[in-house]
XYZ file of C-alpha atoms in Angstrom:
378
model
C 0.000 0.000 0.000
C 1.235 3.452 -0.735
C 0.801 6.689 1.011
C 1.698 10.174 0.062
C 4.000 12.808 1.387
C 2.948 15.246 3.997
C 2.709 18.882 3.455
C 4.698 21.829 4.532
C 4.392 25.547 4.350
C 5.693 28.263 2.254
C 7.030 29.755 -0.877
C 8.679 27.147 -3.039
C 12.202 28.285 -3.688
C 13.385 25.450 -5.855
C 15.490 26.460 -8.798
C 16.832 24.542 -11.725
C 20.286 25.000 -10.279
C 19.342 23.469 -6.926
C 17.951 20.332 -8.557
C 15.641 19.857 -5.555
C 11.857 19.970 -5.839
C 11.427 19.840 -2.066
C 13.112 23.093 -1.057
C 10.951 25.904 0.341
C 11.425 28.937 2.535
C 9.905 28.280 5.942
C 7.329 30.826 7.035
C 8.197 32.508 10.264
C 11.906 31.866 9.826
C 13.488 34.549 7.669
C 16.545 33.696 5.617
C 15.837 30.011 6.299
C 14.883 27.384 3.756
C 13.545 23.902 4.331
C 14.318 20.910 2.180
C 11.206 18.820 2.626
C 12.887 15.849 1.000
C 15.375 15.636 3.867
C 13.793 17.241 6.958
C 13.511 14.588 9.639
C 10.798 15.830 12.017
C 8.323 18.678 12.460
C 10.924 21.024 13.922
C 13.362 20.618 11.049
C 10.433 20.939 8.634
C 9.667 24.396 10.046
C 6.769 23.342 12.258
C 3.270 22.092 11.501
C 2.001 25.316 9.904
C 4.947 25.366 7.526
C 4.531 21.699 6.679
C 0.837 22.136 5.960
C 1.501 25.131 3.720
C 4.181 23.293 1.763
C 1.995 20.235 1.344
C -0.862 22.387 0.083
C 1.570 23.973 -2.345
C 2.392 20.512 -3.705
C -1.332 19.839 -3.860
C -1.226 16.091 -4.295
C -0.374 12.843 -2.564
C 0.463 9.625 -4.404
C -0.461 6.404 -2.626
C -0.454 2.843 -3.851
C -2.145 -0.428 -2.924
C -4.631 1.063 -0.448
C -8.020 -0.652 -0.921
C -10.710 1.620 0.509
C -12.173 -1.163 2.650
C -8.764 -2.147 4.054
C -8.087 -0.814 7.569
C -10.565 2.033 6.950
C -8.211 3.636 4.429
C -11.087 4.970 2.339
C -12.316 7.135 5.193
C -8.795 8.149 6.198
C -7.944 9.313 2.684
C -11.205 11.250 2.425
C -10.601 12.954 5.777
C -7.046 13.925 4.853
C -8.130 15.403 1.520
C -10.978 17.335 3.122
C -8.779 18.642 5.933
C -5.908 19.854 3.757
C -7.365 20.199 0.268
C -4.795 17.764 -1.098
C -5.829 15.409 -3.903
C -4.920 11.753 -3.346
C -4.210 9.396 -6.231
C -4.253 5.703 -5.319
C -2.341 3.675 -7.888
C -3.053 -0.049 -8.076
C -5.376 -0.226 -5.018
C -5.256 -4.021 -4.946
C -1.488 -4.265 -5.295
C 0.924 -5.985 -2.932
C 3.850 -4.863 -0.808
C 6.140 -6.253 -3.500
C 4.404 -4.036 -6.076
C 5.055 -1.037 -3.837
C 8.769 -1.766 -3.599
C 8.976 -2.156 -7.381
C 7.294 1.226 -7.850
C 9.688 2.913 -5.412
C 12.729 1.380 -7.108
C 11.606 2.547 -10.553
C 12.902 5.869 -11.951
C 11.163 8.685 -10.093
C 8.278 10.522 -11.769
C 5.520 12.847 -10.587
C 3.380 9.732 -10.121
C 5.884 7.831 -7.942
C 4.727 6.819 -4.450
C 5.039 9.476 -1.774
C 4.718 6.943 1.044
C 4.231 3.212 1.400
C 2.281 0.907 3.674
C 4.037 -2.453 3.435
C 4.701 -5.621 5.357
C 7.468 -4.911 7.862
C 9.947 -7.235 6.174
C 9.616 -5.280 2.923
C 10.624 -2.116 4.764
C 13.502 -3.645 6.715
C 14.946 -5.520 3.732
C 15.167 -2.337 1.649
C 16.748 0.174 4.064
C 18.328 2.312 1.371
C 14.966 3.332 -0.095
C 13.587 5.314 2.834
C 13.933 8.848 4.131
C 14.353 9.484 7.845
C 11.256 11.055 9.386
C 9.997 10.843 12.963
C 6.383 11.908 13.485
C 5.401 14.067 16.454
C 4.032 11.006 18.287
C 7.205 8.954 17.740
C 7.571 8.274 21.470
C 4.092 6.687 21.544
C 5.234 3.986 19.128
C 6.765 0.930 20.883
C 10.513 0.665 20.354
C 10.206 -2.742 18.684
C 7.730 -1.295 16.172
C 9.981 1.344 14.621
C 13.396 1.843 13.116
C 16.020 3.221 15.505
C 17.136 5.473 12.655
C 13.636 6.798 11.975
C 13.241 5.339 8.494
C 10.085 3.312 9.145
C 7.436 2.625 11.782
C 4.555 0.197 12.117
C 1.142 1.823 11.844
C -1.587 -0.753 12.523
C -2.038 -4.477 12.709
C -4.216 -7.341 13.762
C -4.352 -10.743 15.394
C -4.790 -14.107 13.704
C -8.336 -15.180 14.511
C -10.707 -18.045 13.856
C -13.808 -16.933 12.004
C -16.885 -19.051 11.396
C -20.333 -18.866 9.857
C -22.624 -19.335 12.840
C -25.480 -20.286 10.520
C -23.510 -23.382 9.516
C -21.119 -24.040 12.405
C -23.264 -24.634 15.458
C -20.455 -25.255 17.957
C -18.038 -22.349 18.002
C -14.342 -23.236 17.650
C -12.286 -21.514 20.332
C -8.738 -22.734 19.719
C -6.453 -24.356 17.202
C -6.809 -27.567 19.166
C -10.585 -27.451 18.796
C -10.302 -27.292 14.996
C -9.068 -30.895 15.008
C -12.506 -32.039 16.196
C -14.224 -34.356 13.658
C -17.283 -32.082 13.718
C -15.313 -29.628 11.579
C -14.630 -32.063 8.733
C -14.068 -30.255 5.404
C -14.645 -26.842 6.983
C -11.305 -25.202 7.903
C -9.304 -23.033 5.489
C -6.712 -20.264 5.387
C -6.331 -17.209 3.151
C -3.698 -18.457 0.725
C -0.726 -20.773 0.417
C 1.717 -19.860 3.214
C 4.634 -19.902 0.783
C 3.000 -17.107 -1.201
C 0.553 -15.378 1.120
C 1.411 -13.371 4.216
C -1.981 -14.245 5.652
C -1.418 -17.953 5.094
C 2.052 -17.657 6.621
C 0.576 -15.977 9.712
C -2.018 -18.725 10.145
C 0.684 -21.406 10.186
C 2.864 -19.431 12.590
C -0.076 -18.887 14.941
C -0.781 -22.623 14.839
C 2.861 -23.235 15.693
C 2.579 -21.036 18.786
C -0.443 -23.090 19.853
C 1.645 -26.252 19.582
C 4.771 -25.354 21.562
C 6.462 -23.573 18.686
C 7.986 -20.106 18.825
C 8.071 -17.033 16.611
C 11.256 -18.406 15.046
C 10.174 -22.057 14.925
C 7.248 -22.634 12.577
C 7.750 -26.395 12.243
C 5.040 -27.336 14.810
C 2.592 -25.252 12.773
C 3.372 -27.231 9.633
C 2.878 -30.462 11.563
C -0.425 -29.118 12.894
C -1.814 -28.438 9.422
C -0.598 -31.853 8.270
C -2.645 -33.335 11.115
C -5.614 -31.114 10.225
C -5.399 -32.396 6.654
C -5.111 -36.019 7.801
C -8.216 -35.539 9.943
C -10.085 -34.393 6.837
C -10.796 -30.960 8.283
C -8.478 -28.831 6.136
C -9.823 -27.393 2.884
C -6.819 -26.466 0.663
C -8.315 -23.449 -1.095
C -7.722 -19.736 -0.604
C -10.565 -18.725 1.661
C -12.414 -15.443 1.275
C -15.909 -13.986 1.021
C -16.811 -16.060 -2.042
C -15.775 -19.413 -0.561
C -17.631 -18.615 2.653
C -20.784 -17.607 0.800
C -20.651 -20.763 -1.319
C -20.341 -22.898 1.815
C -16.936 -24.258 0.838
C -15.078 -22.772 3.832
C -17.358 -22.132 6.818
C -14.315 -21.729 9.103
C -11.374 -19.462 8.228
C -8.102 -18.744 10.041
C -7.166 -15.184 9.049
C -6.428 -11.712 10.424
C -9.270 -10.485 12.626
C -9.708 -7.113 10.919
C -9.724 -8.577 7.405
C -12.307 -11.140 8.421
C -14.429 -8.257 9.681
C -14.069 -6.092 6.566
C -13.904 -8.763 3.865
C -16.216 -11.497 5.167
C -18.247 -9.970 7.983
C -19.412 -7.166 5.713
C -21.178 -9.635 3.398
C -21.896 -12.604 5.691
C -23.924 -11.211 8.564
C -23.734 -14.452 10.552
C -19.924 -14.367 10.595
C -18.349 -14.552 14.060
C -14.711 -13.898 14.966
C -12.813 -15.285 17.948
C -9.215 -14.970 19.059
C -7.949 -18.518 19.744
C -7.307 -19.137 23.410
C -4.144 -21.156 22.740
C -2.219 -18.635 20.577
C -2.223 -14.865 20.127
C -0.124 -13.901 17.113
C -0.084 -10.274 15.976
C 1.298 -8.755 12.816
C 1.677 -5.148 11.697
C 2.015 -3.127 8.535
C 4.689 -0.484 8.214
C 4.873 3.099 6.951
C 7.884 4.579 5.169
C 8.596 7.594 2.978
C 10.671 6.939 -0.161
C 13.748 9.139 -0.508
C 12.599 9.978 -4.039
C 9.015 10.909 -3.094
C 7.859 13.577 -5.577
C 5.736 15.345 -2.925
C 7.929 15.163 0.189
C 6.001 17.709 2.252
C 2.684 15.995 1.591
C 4.283 12.657 2.469
C 5.382 13.945 5.857
C 1.992 15.542 6.516
C 0.288 12.255 5.630
C 2.460 10.480 8.176
C 1.650 13.076 10.837
C -2.041 12.552 10.081
C -1.890 8.752 10.258
C -0.074 8.770 13.606
C -2.259 11.493 15.116
C -5.187 10.819 17.438
C -7.528 11.128 14.455
C -5.518 8.802 12.245
C -4.925 6.117 14.854
C -8.585 6.113 15.889
C -9.376 5.933 12.172
C -7.425 2.688 11.932
C -9.280 1.482 15.019
C -12.569 2.171 13.223
C -11.366 -0.342 10.637
C -11.132 -2.928 13.447
C -7.344 -2.902 13.285
C -5.125 -2.387 16.307
C -3.276 0.933 15.900
C 0.386 0.845 16.859
C -0.095 3.630 19.429
C -3.020 1.818 21.101
C -1.339 1.198 24.467
C -0.273 4.837 24.752
C -3.708 6.041 23.648
C -5.403 3.931 26.305
C -3.000 5.296 28.912
C -3.519 8.937 27.944
C -7.249 8.452 27.285
C -7.215 9.540 23.655
C -8.578 6.241 22.343
C -12.178 6.007 21.131
C -13.545 3.604 23.734
C -16.586 2.646 21.666
C -14.358 1.540 18.808
C -12.029 -0.241 21.227
C -14.911 -2.309 22.578
C -15.735 -3.485 19.057
C -12.419 -5.359 18.697
C -12.472 -9.143 19.134
C -11.562 -9.868 22.742
C -8.395 -11.733 23.669
C -9.609 -14.569 25.931
C -8.694 -14.492 29.595
C -5.799 -16.796 30.295
C -4.588 -16.706 26.689
C -0.816 -16.702 26.123
C 1.061 -13.445 25.758
C 0.745 -11.753 22.377
C 3.643 -12.654 20.076
C 5.041 -10.605 17.193
C 7.694 -12.211 14.971
C 10.758 -10.164 14.096
C 11.822 -9.812 10.445
C 14.717 -12.204 11.105
C 12.371 -14.797 12.610
C 10.004 -14.462 9.666
C 12.878 -15.028 7.263
C 13.863 -18.203 9.095
C 10.267 -19.425 9.159
C 9.795 -18.716 5.462
C 12.812 -20.862 4.648
C 11.426 -23.758 6.682
C 8.014 -23.403 5.047
C 9.587 -23.486 1.610
C 11.300 -26.778 2.381
C 8.530 -28.573 4.300
C 5.031 -27.272 3.596
C 4.426 -28.724 0.133
C 5.695 -32.190 1.036
C 3.869 -32.410 4.362
C 0.641 -30.535 3.641
C 0.416 -29.853 -0.094
C -0.597 -26.645 -1.813
C -3.378 -24.178 -1.212
C -5.039 -23.144 -4.463
């Protein structure tokens, strides 16, 4: 997913000789110019008023791979445009994180991404692509959810959940262990082959945690799905709204917020539970490309997304904003929206988030074992 650059204030002072499209004189600071392509926080960008003015001067924000029904991005983009009068262009709304990286690596044009929303590993594996920028709420972001150099930060995420059609499944599954029950024969599916799909990967890793595995040891999860297949409960198709509506996959292991937006929005009898034997969370990550064509707008967009309004906006999409703990502590969270999130069962294990290094290790193991032990998911 791509997001655009945030705005800054002022009179654009770029010249052909400078070669920089992001240089502007900062209002309120005579004889001072701001390079919005390199300023690293609000202060060095001349302050919020200056950033807003510069972003308005740019007048546009290029994002990519941001479906409107994903994490409430449609509403967030509309609110940003209305607030600042900045037009947002979303290229390839249904694209992937890999598509975003390809677009950033391509020769820069006026249509290049101003910001990206990618899987964390895509941000960490391409460190040379990103500009340093720390939003005003940087200290509210957990240390393990941001780059120590300020080049990226997680923005929102979710928890792997078990969803089921209560009109078909009369006994609610509550754990990975429960899914092995014969009553769920030919009913359980995941959202894609784990060797190709991040959602499928997360389902296997969550199953591993439920079976004495760790964030860096996915092997028990592979064994679990092999057992689920042997029991006749696993349906090897990519689950989604269509397969649920057809009756092919009445039970789906997938991210809680995507189950809510993708399935719950069309299947009114869809229920979502966090498994009591594993709580695995994953986050998406924001970064600003060094070659963003609208660097002020990119930085303003980031300030918006990490503000109270932006983080509560993600919460409205039933995701878990990265600043949630701090927002609960300082009472800036929308409590009504918070109550709508699927509840983590009492007595459930501690929430686990896999590091990029652990995910890389797990992916290697999956590549060598999944197909031979479980097969493929079509």
